[in-house]
PDB file of C-alpha atoms in Angstrom:
ATOM      1  CA  UNK U   1     113.039 100.703  87.071  1.00 80.00           C
ATOM      2  CA  UNK U   2     112.041  97.935  84.680  1.00 89.00           C
ATOM      3  CA  UNK U   3     110.715  94.457  85.312  1.00 95.00           C
ATOM      4  CA  UNK U   4     113.809  92.490  86.402  1.00 97.00           C
ATOM      5  CA  UNK U   5     114.186  91.373  90.030  1.00 96.00           C
ATOM      6  CA  UNK U   6     117.581  90.174  91.289  1.00 96.00           C
ATOM      7  CA  UNK U   7     117.785  87.677  94.134  1.00 94.00           C
ATOM      8  CA  UNK U   8     120.278  85.582  96.059  1.00 94.00           C
ATOM      9  CA  UNK U   9     119.805  82.293  97.917  1.00 90.00           C
ATOM     10  CA  UNK U  10     123.334  82.038  99.368  1.00 95.00           C
ATOM     11  CA  UNK U  11     123.823  85.239 101.309  1.00 95.00           C
ATOM     12  CA  UNK U  12     124.963  87.341  98.352  1.00 96.00           C
ATOM     13  CA  UNK U  13     127.710  85.091  96.989  1.00 97.00           C
ATOM     14  CA  UNK U  14     125.813  84.548  93.730  1.00 98.00           C
ATOM     15  CA  UNK U  15     122.904  86.411  92.154  1.00 98.00           C
ATOM     16  CA  UNK U  16     120.128  85.318  89.820  1.00 96.00           C
ATOM     17  CA  UNK U  17     117.149  87.127  88.350  1.00 96.00           C
ATOM     18  CA  UNK U  18     113.551  86.697  87.264  1.00 96.00           C
ATOM     19  CA  UNK U  19     111.198  88.896  85.279  1.00 97.00           C
ATOM     20  CA  UNK U  20     107.881  90.259  86.584  1.00 97.00           C
ATOM     21  CA  UNK U  21     104.788  91.045  84.493  1.00 96.00           C
ATOM     22  CA  UNK U  22     104.566  94.749  85.429  1.00 96.00           C
ATOM     23  CA  UNK U  23     106.876  97.399  86.876  1.00 95.00           C
ATOM     24  CA  UNK U  24     106.768  97.810  90.648  1.00 95.00           C
ATOM     25  CA  UNK U  25     103.829  99.987  91.628  1.00 94.00           C
ATOM     26  CA  UNK U  26     104.404 103.585  92.657  1.00 86.00           C
ATOM     27  CA  UNK U  27     101.142 103.799  94.586  1.00 91.00           C
ATOM     28  CA  UNK U  28     102.726 103.243  97.990  1.00 90.00           C
ATOM     29  CA  UNK U  29     101.508  99.631  98.140  1.00 94.00           C
ATOM     30  CA  UNK U  30     103.515  96.568  99.223  1.00 93.00           C
ATOM     31  CA  UNK U  31     105.341  95.243  96.168  1.00 96.00           C
ATOM     32  CA  UNK U  32     106.485  91.724  97.066  1.00 95.00           C
ATOM     33  CA  UNK U  33     104.800  89.297  99.462  1.00 94.00           C
ATOM     34  CA  UNK U  34     106.360  85.960 100.421  1.00 94.00           C
ATOM     35  CA  UNK U  35     104.515  82.841 101.481  1.00 93.00           C
ATOM     36  CA  UNK U  36     105.471  81.960 105.093  1.00 88.00           C
ATOM     37  CA  UNK U  37     106.153  78.301 104.229  1.00 88.00           C
ATOM     38  CA  UNK U  38     107.502  78.298 100.668  1.00 89.00           C
ATOM     39  CA  UNK U  39     109.860  80.995  99.390  1.00 88.00           C
ATOM     40  CA  UNK U  40     109.078  79.993  95.785  1.00 93.00           C
ATOM     41  CA  UNK U  41     105.508  81.246  96.283  1.00 96.00           C
ATOM     42  CA  UNK U  42     105.343  85.026  95.919  1.00 97.00           C
ATOM     43  CA  UNK U  43     102.872  87.802  95.126  1.00 98.00           C
ATOM     44  CA  UNK U  44     103.974  90.771  93.020  1.00 98.00           C
ATOM     45  CA  UNK U  45     101.934  93.996  92.942  1.00 98.00           C
ATOM     46  CA  UNK U  46     102.730  96.179  89.947  1.00 96.00           C
ATOM     47  CA  UNK U  47     100.886  99.037  88.285  1.00 94.00           C
ATOM     48  CA  UNK U  48      99.453  99.624  84.849  1.00 93.00           C
ATOM     49  CA  UNK U  49      98.778 102.938  83.132  1.00 90.00           C
ATOM     50  CA  UNK U  50     100.582 104.969  85.786  1.00 89.00           C
ATOM     51  CA  UNK U  51     103.659 106.061  83.823  1.00 80.00           C
ATOM     52  CA  UNK U  52     102.525 109.273  82.159  1.00 69.00           C
ATOM     53  CA  UNK U  53     101.528 111.717  84.900  1.00 66.00           C
ATOM     54  CA  UNK U  54      97.898 111.788  86.115  1.00 70.00           C
ATOM     55  CA  UNK U  55      96.556 108.891  84.035  1.00 79.00           C
ATOM     56  CA  UNK U  56      92.772 108.312  83.955  1.00 87.00           C
ATOM     57  CA  UNK U  57      93.127 104.530  84.385  1.00 90.00           C
ATOM     58  CA  UNK U  58      96.185 104.145  86.639  1.00 93.00           C
ATOM     59  CA  UNK U  59      95.703 101.075  88.805  1.00 95.00           C
ATOM     60  CA  UNK U  60      97.504  98.266  90.623  1.00 97.00           C
ATOM     61  CA  UNK U  61      97.536  94.648  89.464  1.00 97.00           C
ATOM     62  CA  UNK U  62      98.641  91.648  91.517  1.00 98.00           C
ATOM     63  CA  UNK U  63     100.189  88.397  90.246  1.00 98.00           C
ATOM     64  CA  UNK U  64     101.342  85.222  91.983  1.00 98.00           C
ATOM     65  CA  UNK U  65     104.017  82.638  91.221  1.00 98.00           C
ATOM     66  CA  UNK U  66     104.632  79.200  92.708  1.00 97.00           C
ATOM     67  CA  UNK U  67     107.905  78.549  90.854  1.00 95.00           C
ATOM     68  CA  UNK U  68     110.009  81.522  91.965  1.00 94.00           C
ATOM     69  CA  UNK U  69     109.123  83.867  89.144  1.00 95.00           C
ATOM     70  CA  UNK U  70     109.385  81.570  86.121  1.00 95.00           C
ATOM     71  CA  UNK U  71     105.629  81.813  85.476  1.00 97.00           C
ATOM     72  CA  UNK U  72     103.195  84.457  86.769  1.00 98.00           C
ATOM     73  CA  UNK U  73      99.406  84.261  87.083  1.00 98.00           C
ATOM     74  CA  UNK U  74      97.168  87.303  87.418  1.00 97.00           C
ATOM     75  CA  UNK U  75      95.211  87.575  90.671  1.00 98.00           C
ATOM     76  CA  UNK U  76      93.170  90.780  90.345  1.00 97.00           C
ATOM     77  CA  UNK U  77      93.364  94.418  89.300  1.00 96.00           C
ATOM     78  CA  UNK U  78      92.405  97.601  91.126  1.00 97.00           C
ATOM     79  CA  UNK U  79      93.781  96.118  94.345  1.00 97.00           C
ATOM     80  CA  UNK U  80      95.551  97.707  97.271  1.00 95.00           C
ATOM     81  CA  UNK U  81      97.088  94.741  99.090  1.00 95.00           C
ATOM     82  CA  UNK U  82      97.159  91.056  98.166  1.00 96.00           C
ATOM     83  CA  UNK U  83      98.724  88.595 100.589  1.00 95.00           C
ATOM     84  CA  UNK U  84      98.840  84.918 101.461  1.00 93.00           C
ATOM     85  CA  UNK U  85      96.274  84.234 104.171  1.00 88.00           C
ATOM     86  CA  UNK U  86      98.423  81.637 105.890  1.00 81.00           C
ATOM     87  CA  UNK U  87     100.739  82.877 108.630  1.00 75.00           C
ATOM     88  CA  UNK U  88     103.052  81.274 111.162  1.00 69.00           C
ATOM     89  CA  UNK U  89     100.245  80.229 113.518  1.00 74.00           C
ATOM     90  CA  UNK U  90      97.235  80.978 111.300  1.00 77.00           C
ATOM     91  CA  UNK U  91      97.194  77.457 109.921  1.00 78.00           C
ATOM     92  CA  UNK U  92      94.631  77.915 107.154  1.00 84.00           C
ATOM     93  CA  UNK U  93      94.608  76.787 103.516  1.00 88.00           C
ATOM     94  CA  UNK U  94      98.114  77.631 102.230  1.00 91.00           C
ATOM     95  CA  UNK U  95      96.729  78.263  98.716  1.00 94.00           C
ATOM     96  CA  UNK U  96      94.373  81.046  99.842  1.00 94.00           C
ATOM     97  CA  UNK U  97      95.102  84.637  98.786  1.00 96.00           C
ATOM     98  CA  UNK U  98      93.360  87.622 100.390  1.00 96.00           C
ATOM     99  CA  UNK U  99      93.052  90.980  98.614  1.00 97.00           C
ATOM    100  CA  UNK U 100      91.819  94.468  99.317  1.00 96.00           C
ATOM    101  CA  UNK U 101      90.033  94.998  96.002  1.00 97.00           C
ATOM    102  CA  UNK U 102      87.917  97.901  94.717  1.00 96.00           C
ATOM    103  CA  UNK U 103      84.396  96.945  93.655  1.00 94.00           C
ATOM    104  CA  UNK U 104      84.493  99.153  90.525  1.00 94.00           C
ATOM    105  CA  UNK U 105      87.364  98.318  88.179  1.00 94.00           C
ATOM    106  CA  UNK U 106      87.676 101.622  86.338  1.00 92.00           C
ATOM    107  CA  UNK U 107      89.064 105.130  86.730  1.00 91.00           C
ATOM    108  CA  UNK U 108      92.244 106.163  88.490  1.00 92.00           C
ATOM    109  CA  UNK U 109      93.132 104.266  91.632  1.00 93.00           C
ATOM    110  CA  UNK U 110      95.020 107.303  92.897  1.00 89.00           C
ATOM    111  CA  UNK U 111      91.654 108.970  93.570  1.00 89.00           C
ATOM    112  CA  UNK U 112      88.879 106.343  93.709  1.00 89.00           C
ATOM    113  CA  UNK U 113      85.393 107.632  92.945  1.00 87.00           C
ATOM    114  CA  UNK U 114      82.932 108.047  95.835  1.00 86.00           C
ATOM    115  CA  UNK U 115      80.982 104.846  96.300  1.00 86.00           C
ATOM    116  CA  UNK U 116      83.788 102.664  94.966  1.00 91.00           C
ATOM    117  CA  UNK U 117      83.889 100.324  97.947  1.00 91.00           C
ATOM    118  CA  UNK U 118      87.020  98.537  99.088  1.00 94.00           C
ATOM    119  CA  UNK U 119      86.206  94.856  99.531  1.00 96.00           C
ATOM    120  CA  UNK U 120      88.082  92.172 101.439  1.00 96.00           C
ATOM    121  CA  UNK U 121      88.071  89.090  99.198  1.00 96.00           C
ATOM    122  CA  UNK U 122      89.336  85.670 100.225  1.00 95.00           C
ATOM    123  CA  UNK U 123      90.314  83.520  97.250  1.00 95.00           C
ATOM    124  CA  UNK U 124      90.861  79.810  97.834  1.00 94.00           C
ATOM    125  CA  UNK U 125      92.924  77.742  95.386  1.00 95.00           C
ATOM    126  CA  UNK U 126      95.055  80.673  94.293  1.00 96.00           C
ATOM    127  CA  UNK U 127      92.095  83.082  94.084  1.00 96.00           C
ATOM    128  CA  UNK U 128      90.061  80.893  91.720  1.00 96.00           C
ATOM    129  CA  UNK U 129      87.281  80.432  94.316  1.00 95.00           C
ATOM    130  CA  UNK U 130      86.491  83.898  95.636  1.00 95.00           C
ATOM    131  CA  UNK U 131      84.409  84.881  98.653  1.00 95.00           C
ATOM    132  CA  UNK U 132      83.668  88.494  99.603  1.00 96.00           C
ATOM    133  CA  UNK U 133      84.255  88.716 103.347  1.00 94.00           C
ATOM    134  CA  UNK U 134      83.493  92.430 103.753  1.00 94.00           C
ATOM    135  CA  UNK U 135      82.001  94.908 101.275  1.00 93.00           C
ATOM    136  CA  UNK U 136      83.112  98.097 103.018  1.00 91.00           C
ATOM    137  CA  UNK U 137      86.592  97.828 104.470  1.00 92.00           C
ATOM    138  CA  UNK U 138      89.553  99.972 105.390  1.00 90.00           C
ATOM    139  CA  UNK U 139      92.326  97.358 105.645  1.00 90.00           C
ATOM    140  CA  UNK U 140      93.185  93.832 106.788  1.00 91.00           C
ATOM    141  CA  UNK U 141      96.182  92.202 108.437  1.00 88.00           C
ATOM    142  CA  UNK U 142      97.268  88.690 109.363  1.00 85.00           C
ATOM    143  CA  UNK U 143      99.752  87.993 112.125  1.00 78.00           C
ATOM    144  CA  UNK U 144     100.368  85.146 114.510  1.00 78.00           C
ATOM    145  CA  UNK U 145      97.037  83.286 114.800  1.00 83.00           C
ATOM    146  CA  UNK U 146      94.842  86.312 114.018  1.00 87.00           C
ATOM    147  CA  UNK U 147      93.132  87.576 110.856  1.00 90.00           C
ATOM    148  CA  UNK U 148      91.901  91.106 111.531  1.00 91.00           C
ATOM    149  CA  UNK U 149      89.844  93.541 109.439  1.00 92.00           C
ATOM    150  CA  UNK U 150      88.947  97.178 109.962  1.00 89.00           C
ATOM    151  CA  UNK U 151      85.537  97.617 108.357  1.00 88.00           C
ATOM    152  CA  UNK U 152      83.659 100.821 107.596  1.00 84.00           C
ATOM    153  CA  UNK U 153      80.105 101.274 108.889  1.00 83.00           C
ATOM    154  CA  UNK U 154      78.877 103.647 106.197  1.00 77.00           C
ATOM    155  CA  UNK U 155      75.662 104.676 107.949  1.00 76.00           C
ATOM    156  CA  UNK U 156      77.606 106.194 110.840  1.00 73.00           C
ATOM    157  CA  UNK U 157      80.986 106.576 109.075  1.00 73.00           C
ATOM    158  CA  UNK U 158      82.691 104.727 111.904  1.00 79.00           C
ATOM    159  CA  UNK U 159      85.308 101.985 111.865  1.00 83.00           C
ATOM    160  CA  UNK U 160      84.754  98.608 113.518  1.00 86.00           C
ATOM    161  CA  UNK U 161      87.431  96.051 114.269  1.00 87.00           C
ATOM    162  CA  UNK U 162      86.675  92.404 113.359  1.00 91.00           C
ATOM    163  CA  UNK U 163      88.770  89.374 114.360  1.00 92.00           C
ATOM    164  CA  UNK U 164      88.840  85.785 113.095  1.00 91.00           C
ATOM    165  CA  UNK U 165      90.895  82.727 113.993  1.00 88.00           C
ATOM    166  CA  UNK U 166      89.809  80.642 111.000  1.00 88.00           C
ATOM    167  CA  UNK U 167      88.987  83.122 108.204  1.00 87.00           C
ATOM    168  CA  UNK U 168      85.283  82.195 108.335  1.00 88.00           C
ATOM    169  CA  UNK U 169      83.834  83.069 111.748  1.00 90.00           C
ATOM    170  CA  UNK U 170      84.143  86.721 112.762  1.00 93.00           C
ATOM    171  CA  UNK U 171      83.664  88.576 116.032  1.00 92.00           C
ATOM    172  CA  UNK U 172      83.581  92.312 116.619  1.00 90.00           C
ATOM    173  CA  UNK U 173      86.159  93.638 119.056  1.00 89.00           C
ATOM    174  CA  UNK U 174      84.729  94.740 122.403  1.00 90.00           C
ATOM    175  CA  UNK U 175      86.249  97.529 124.477  1.00 88.00           C
ATOM    176  CA  UNK U 176      85.829  98.506 128.145  1.00 88.00           C
ATOM    177  CA  UNK U 177      82.534 100.243 129.032  1.00 85.00           C
ATOM    178  CA  UNK U 178      82.646 104.024 128.833  1.00 77.00           C
ATOM    179  CA  UNK U 179      85.424 104.115 126.231  1.00 75.00           C
ATOM    180  CA  UNK U 180      84.288 105.677 122.966  1.00 72.00           C
ATOM    181  CA  UNK U 181      86.340 104.248 120.107  1.00 71.00           C
ATOM    182  CA  UNK U 182      84.130 105.523 117.268  1.00 68.00           C
ATOM    183  CA  UNK U 183      85.687 107.876 114.710  1.00 63.00           C
ATOM    184  CA  UNK U 184      89.122 106.731 115.881  1.00 76.00           C
ATOM    185  CA  UNK U 185      92.152 105.448 114.003  1.00 81.00           C
ATOM    186  CA  UNK U 186      93.536 101.986 114.772  1.00 84.00           C
ATOM    187  CA  UNK U 187      97.030 100.542 114.539  1.00 88.00           C
ATOM    188  CA  UNK U 188      97.160  96.755 114.975  1.00 87.00           C
ATOM    189  CA  UNK U 189     100.543  95.888 116.470  1.00 86.00           C
ATOM    190  CA  UNK U 190     102.311  92.610 115.837  1.00 72.00           C
ATOM    191  CA  UNK U 191     101.517  89.854 118.260  1.00 66.00           C
ATOM    192  CA  UNK U 192     103.585  86.923 119.496  1.00 67.00           C
ATOM    193  CA  UNK U 193     102.019  86.106 122.857  1.00 67.00           C
ATOM    194  CA  UNK U 194      98.451  84.928 122.111  1.00 79.00           C
ATOM    195  CA  UNK U 195      97.011  88.446 122.313  1.00 87.00           C
ATOM    196  CA  UNK U 196      96.536  91.441 120.034  1.00 89.00           C
ATOM    197  CA  UNK U 197      97.955  94.814 120.980  1.00 91.00           C
ATOM    198  CA  UNK U 198      95.841  97.567 119.427  1.00 91.00           C
ATOM    199  CA  UNK U 199      96.636 101.282 119.484  1.00 92.00           C
ATOM    200  CA  UNK U 200      93.546 103.500 119.315  1.00 90.00           C
ATOM    201  CA  UNK U 201      94.198 107.162 118.573  1.00 91.00           C
ATOM    202  CA  UNK U 202      92.738 109.599 121.090  1.00 89.00           C
ATOM    203  CA  UNK U 203      94.401 112.750 119.733  1.00 90.00           C
ATOM    204  CA  UNK U 204      95.114 113.083 116.016  1.00 88.00           C
ATOM    205  CA  UNK U 205      96.079 116.766 115.971  1.00 89.00           C
ATOM    206  CA  UNK U 206      99.227 117.149 113.794  1.00 90.00           C
ATOM    207  CA  UNK U 207     102.335 117.191 115.954  1.00 89.00           C
ATOM    208  CA  UNK U 208     100.661 115.824 119.066  1.00 92.00           C
ATOM    209  CA  UNK U 209      99.295 112.448 117.942  1.00 94.00           C
ATOM    210  CA  UNK U 210      98.854 109.874 120.705  1.00 95.00           C
ATOM    211  CA  UNK U 211      96.495 107.163 121.866  1.00 94.00           C
ATOM    212  CA  UNK U 212      95.681 104.294 124.198  1.00 94.00           C
ATOM    213  CA  UNK U 213      97.247 100.848 123.921  1.00 95.00           C
ATOM    214  CA  UNK U 214      94.746  98.016 124.420  1.00 94.00           C
ATOM    215  CA  UNK U 215      95.459  94.306 124.859  1.00 93.00           C
ATOM    216  CA  UNK U 216      93.063  91.533 123.892  1.00 92.00           C
ATOM    217  CA  UNK U 217      92.165  88.204 125.386  1.00 91.00           C
ATOM    218  CA  UNK U 218      93.416  85.042 123.679  1.00 86.00           C
ATOM    219  CA  UNK U 219      90.763  85.000 120.923  1.00 85.00           C
ATOM    220  CA  UNK U 220      91.312  88.674 120.119  1.00 86.00           C
ATOM    221  CA  UNK U 221      87.795  89.935 120.831  1.00 88.00           C
ATOM    222  CA  UNK U 222      87.766  91.499 124.312  1.00 92.00           C
ATOM    223  CA  UNK U 223      90.191  94.362 124.932  1.00 92.00           C
ATOM    224  CA  UNK U 224      91.368  95.995 128.144  1.00 93.00           C
ATOM    225  CA  UNK U 225      93.455  99.122 128.634  1.00 94.00           C
ATOM    226  CA  UNK U 226      97.188  98.453 128.881  1.00 95.00           C
ATOM    227  CA  UNK U 227      98.696 101.979 128.909  1.00 96.00           C
ATOM    228  CA  UNK U 228      97.542 105.462 127.873  1.00 95.00           C
ATOM    229  CA  UNK U 229      99.139 108.413 126.020  1.00 96.00           C
ATOM    230  CA  UNK U 230     101.288 106.163 123.797  1.00 97.00           C
ATOM    231  CA  UNK U 231     103.075 108.069 121.041  1.00 97.00           C
ATOM    232  CA  UNK U 232     102.255 107.679 117.341  1.00 96.00           C
ATOM    233  CA  UNK U 233     103.019 109.758 114.267  1.00 94.00           C
ATOM    234  CA  UNK U 234     100.961 111.208 111.425  1.00 92.00           C
ATOM    235  CA  UNK U 235     101.271 107.994 109.390  1.00 90.00           C
ATOM    236  CA  UNK U 236      99.864 105.791 112.161  1.00 90.00           C
ATOM    237  CA  UNK U 237     103.143 104.195 113.246  1.00 93.00           C
ATOM    238  CA  UNK U 238     103.440 103.652 117.004  1.00 96.00           C
ATOM    239  CA  UNK U 239     106.393 103.650 119.400  1.00 96.00           C
ATOM    240  CA  UNK U 240     105.922 100.008 120.390  1.00 95.00           C
ATOM    241  CA  UNK U 241     108.647  97.359 120.303  1.00 92.00           C
ATOM    242  CA  UNK U 242     108.402  93.740 121.428  1.00 89.00           C
ATOM    243  CA  UNK U 243     111.646  92.018 122.337  1.00 87.00           C
ATOM    244  CA  UNK U 244     112.251  89.121 119.953  1.00 83.00           C
ATOM    245  CA  UNK U 245     112.855  85.906 121.883  1.00 84.00           C
ATOM    246  CA  UNK U 246     111.911  87.452 125.232  1.00 86.00           C
ATOM    247  CA  UNK U 247     108.207  86.837 125.720  1.00 85.00           C
ATOM    248  CA  UNK U 248     106.316  89.410 127.757  1.00 89.00           C
ATOM    249  CA  UNK U 249     108.867  92.220 127.403  1.00 93.00           C
ATOM    250  CA  UNK U 250     107.971  95.306 125.366  1.00 93.00           C
ATOM    251  CA  UNK U 251     108.839  98.995 125.186  1.00 96.00           C
ATOM    252  CA  UNK U 252     106.645 102.011 124.418  1.00 97.00           C
ATOM    253  CA  UNK U 253     107.173 105.745 124.378  1.00 98.00           C
ATOM    254  CA  UNK U 254     104.481 107.836 126.006  1.00 98.00           C
ATOM    255  CA  UNK U 255     103.792 111.545 125.602  1.00 97.00           C
ATOM    256  CA  UNK U 256     104.490 112.763 129.134  1.00 95.00           C
ATOM    257  CA  UNK U 257     103.206 116.294 128.448  1.00 95.00           C
ATOM    258  CA  UNK U 258     100.031 115.311 126.617  1.00 93.00           C
ATOM    259  CA  UNK U 259      98.016 118.410 127.565  1.00 92.00           C
ATOM    260  CA  UNK U 260     100.798 120.869 126.686  1.00 93.00           C
ATOM    261  CA  UNK U 261     101.647 118.981 123.476  1.00 92.00           C
ATOM    262  CA  UNK U 262      98.048 119.323 122.305  1.00 89.00           C
ATOM    263  CA  UNK U 263      98.613 123.099 122.268  1.00 90.00           C
ATOM    264  CA  UNK U 264     102.301 123.438 121.372  1.00 90.00           C
ATOM    265  CA  UNK U 265     102.723 120.402 119.098  1.00 89.00           C
ATOM    266  CA  UNK U 266     105.985 119.600 120.931  1.00 92.00           C
ATOM    267  CA  UNK U 267     106.073 116.190 122.588  1.00 95.00           C
ATOM    268  CA  UNK U 268     108.108 115.182 125.628  1.00 96.00           C
ATOM    269  CA  UNK U 269     108.617 111.454 125.105  1.00 96.00           C
ATOM    270  CA  UNK U 270     109.391 109.046 127.920  1.00 97.00           C
ATOM    271  CA  UNK U 271     110.045 105.308 127.681  1.00 97.00           C
ATOM    272  CA  UNK U 272     108.129 102.675 129.614  1.00 97.00           C
ATOM    273  CA  UNK U 273     108.880  98.934 129.800  1.00 97.00           C
ATOM    274  CA  UNK U 274     106.734  95.916 130.674  1.00 95.00           C
ATOM    275  CA  UNK U 275     107.968  92.521 131.819  1.00 94.00           C
ATOM    276  CA  UNK U 276     104.513  90.890 132.053  1.00 92.00           C
ATOM    277  CA  UNK U 277     103.089  91.481 128.566  1.00 91.00           C
ATOM    278  CA  UNK U 278     101.447  94.823 129.202  1.00 92.00           C
ATOM    279  CA  UNK U 279      99.838  94.201 132.592  1.00 92.00           C
ATOM    280  CA  UNK U 280     102.136  96.758 134.247  1.00 95.00           C
ATOM    281  CA  UNK U 281     104.493  99.392 132.816  1.00 97.00           C
ATOM    282  CA  UNK U 282     107.317 101.247 134.529  1.00 96.00           C
ATOM    283  CA  UNK U 283     110.218 103.566 133.732  1.00 95.00           C
ATOM    284  CA  UNK U 284     113.561 102.181 132.525  1.00 94.00           C
ATOM    285  CA  UNK U 285     116.354 102.615 135.132  1.00 89.00           C
ATOM    286  CA  UNK U 286     119.355 104.408 133.660  1.00 86.00           C
ATOM    287  CA  UNK U 287     122.764 102.695 133.670  1.00 87.00           C
ATOM    288  CA  UNK U 288     125.518 104.228 135.756  1.00 86.00           C
ATOM    289  CA  UNK U 289     127.473 105.385 132.678  1.00 89.00           C
ATOM    290  CA  UNK U 290     126.736 106.151 129.050  1.00 86.00           C
ATOM    291  CA  UNK U 291     128.246 104.423 126.001  1.00 88.00           C
ATOM    292  CA  UNK U 292     131.414 106.528 126.322  1.00 93.00           C
ATOM    293  CA  UNK U 293     131.934 105.587 129.959  1.00 94.00           C
ATOM    294  CA  UNK U 294     130.833 109.019 131.202  1.00 93.00           C
ATOM    295  CA  UNK U 295     128.610 109.105 134.297  1.00 90.00           C
ATOM    296  CA  UNK U 296     125.102 110.439 133.693  1.00 86.00           C
ATOM    297  CA  UNK U 297     124.425 113.868 135.162  1.00 85.00           C
ATOM    298  CA  UNK U 298     121.122 112.684 136.570  1.00 83.00           C
ATOM    299  CA  UNK U 299     121.801 110.799 139.792  1.00 77.00           C
ATOM    300  CA  UNK U 300     118.612 111.644 141.665  1.00 78.00           C
ATOM    301  CA  UNK U 301     116.121 108.989 142.740  1.00 76.00           C
ATOM    302  CA  UNK U 302     113.666 108.502 139.914  1.00 79.00           C
ATOM    303  CA  UNK U 303     116.081 109.236 137.055  1.00 88.00           C
ATOM    304  CA  UNK U 304     115.270 107.030 134.085  1.00 92.00           C
ATOM    305  CA  UNK U 305     116.451 106.210 130.591  1.00 92.00           C
ATOM    306  CA  UNK U 306     114.454 107.204 127.495  1.00 94.00           C
ATOM    307  CA  UNK U 307     114.995 105.611 124.093  1.00 94.00           C
ATOM    308  CA  UNK U 308     114.391 106.670 120.510  1.00 94.00           C
ATOM    309  CA  UNK U 309     111.374 104.773 119.170  1.00 93.00           C
ATOM    310  CA  UNK U 310     109.841 103.279 116.053  1.00 93.00           C
ATOM    311  CA  UNK U 311     108.361 106.572 114.826  1.00 94.00           C
ATOM    312  CA  UNK U 312     111.828 108.051 114.362  1.00 91.00           C
ATOM    313  CA  UNK U 313     112.950 105.477 111.799  1.00 89.00           C
ATOM    314  CA  UNK U 314     113.761 106.944 108.382  1.00 86.00           C
ATOM    315  CA  UNK U 315     112.206 103.907 106.691  1.00 81.00           C
ATOM    316  CA  UNK U 316     109.545 102.310 108.926  1.00 76.00           C
TER     317      UNK U 316
END
């Protein structure tokens, strides 16, 4: 509660504080965003008018600082996410801020009015020079060398996936022929190997959510199927883990009983591992003994080890 943020720069030995212009938002939006190059540059997303129950003008406001919280400058209001465009390999203007911003700046942001479009706005020079990239959007993300946007095609109420390597030129993602990805949900998964992994939901029935994992080419526009029936949860999180520092190795959990789970809502999860960045997946051989030194009961050929995944985290 309040508007004081405590921080440490020496591993917790000493603590300092700075004050923010608004309390942290309670709208489920990211609160603090750090610049990838300069830890003194931050974006704070607070909320205004949201304290007293269902307020008619509750909304989020974003501010930035370039001196570690000593002075704050307002970016925009009625926003969902504001973030620095620059990323580790996305070497664009470090002073550019990108926001998901509602076109109509009124009413309650908890329940935006129909027709209040969510825009993707790129603001150079700390948002002083704004360009609307997309008028109807669902979300954006930046990771590695990619800037990706899920845009809404209102005429057909479908979602299209757009990719850029420079923040200016955009290309629509292309999927294998015969695969219908309209009316689907996407989860863009973090990349570190010059390709985007994208999970496209094929079954969204509560309790049996799953989908297909696609992998892109190096510019992020052409996708091929990597593995099917990959587990996800109701919030869109996916059982996908890349091994930090070990390029090409990743783990997923698949729903082995996909047809039965669609009826019962009970999933049988099995782990698969890749050593060549998603080109081929296989089961994980079990060790001879468990963590207590006890031999596993399964000693048949084909026994494999299955691991708890990302969707089971208490705080994803």
